[in-house]
Amino acid sequence: MADQFDVTLEDGDLLTEVELTTNLIIAASNSDERLSVEEIDRILGVLH
């Protein structure tokens, strides 16, 4: 009999958001100044 509680809990969108947030935190930690909007957009992969 299969265990109904034996499931994989993975949310691809959530993992992507965590990765983007982590990248922002690392960039902000390594910067002496505030990140510009352009830098944030570059880190997040925003295309204009």
Coordinates of C-alpha atoms in Angstrom, one line a residue:
M1 CA 0.0 0.0 0.0
A2 CA 1.4 3.4 -1.0
D3 CA 2.1 5.9 1.7
Q4 CA -0.2 9.0 1.1
F5 CA 2.3 11.2 3.0
D6 CA 5.3 10.2 0.9
V7 CA 5.2 13.1 -1.6
T8 CA 7.8 15.3 -3.1
L9 CA 7.4 18.9 -2.0
E10 CA 8.9 21.1 -4.6
D11 CA 7.7 24.3 -6.1
G12 CA 9.8 25.5 -9.1
D13 CA 8.5 29.0 -8.9
L14 CA 9.3 29.3 -5.3
L15 CA 12.8 28.0 -5.9
T16 CA 13.3 30.6 -8.6
E17 CA 12.2 33.4 -6.3
V18 CA 14.5 32.2 -3.5
E19 CA 17.4 32.1 -6.0
L20 CA 16.7 35.7 -7.2
T21 CA 16.3 37.0 -3.7
T22 CA 19.6 35.3 -2.7
N23 CA 21.3 36.9 -5.7
L24 CA 20.0 40.3 -4.6
I25 CA 21.2 39.8 -1.0
I26 CA 24.6 38.8 -2.1
A27 CA 25.0 41.7 -4.5
A28 CA 23.8 44.2 -1.8
S29 CA 26.1 42.7 0.8
N30 CA 29.1 43.1 -1.6
S31 CA 28.2 46.7 -2.4
D32 CA 29.3 49.8 -0.5
E33 CA 26.4 51.8 -2.0
R34 CA 22.8 51.1 -2.6
L35 CA 22.1 49.1 -5.7
S36 CA 20.8 51.1 -8.6
V37 CA 17.5 50.2 -10.3
E38 CA 19.6 49.2 -13.3
E39 CA 21.8 46.9 -11.2
I40 CA 18.7 45.3 -9.6
D41 CA 17.1 44.8 -12.9
R42 CA 20.3 43.2 -14.3
I43 CA 20.5 40.8 -11.3
L44 CA 16.8 39.9 -11.7
G45 CA 17.1 39.5 -15.4
V46 CA 14.7 42.2 -16.3
L47 CA 14.8 43.2 -19.9
H48 CA 13.9 46.7 -21.1

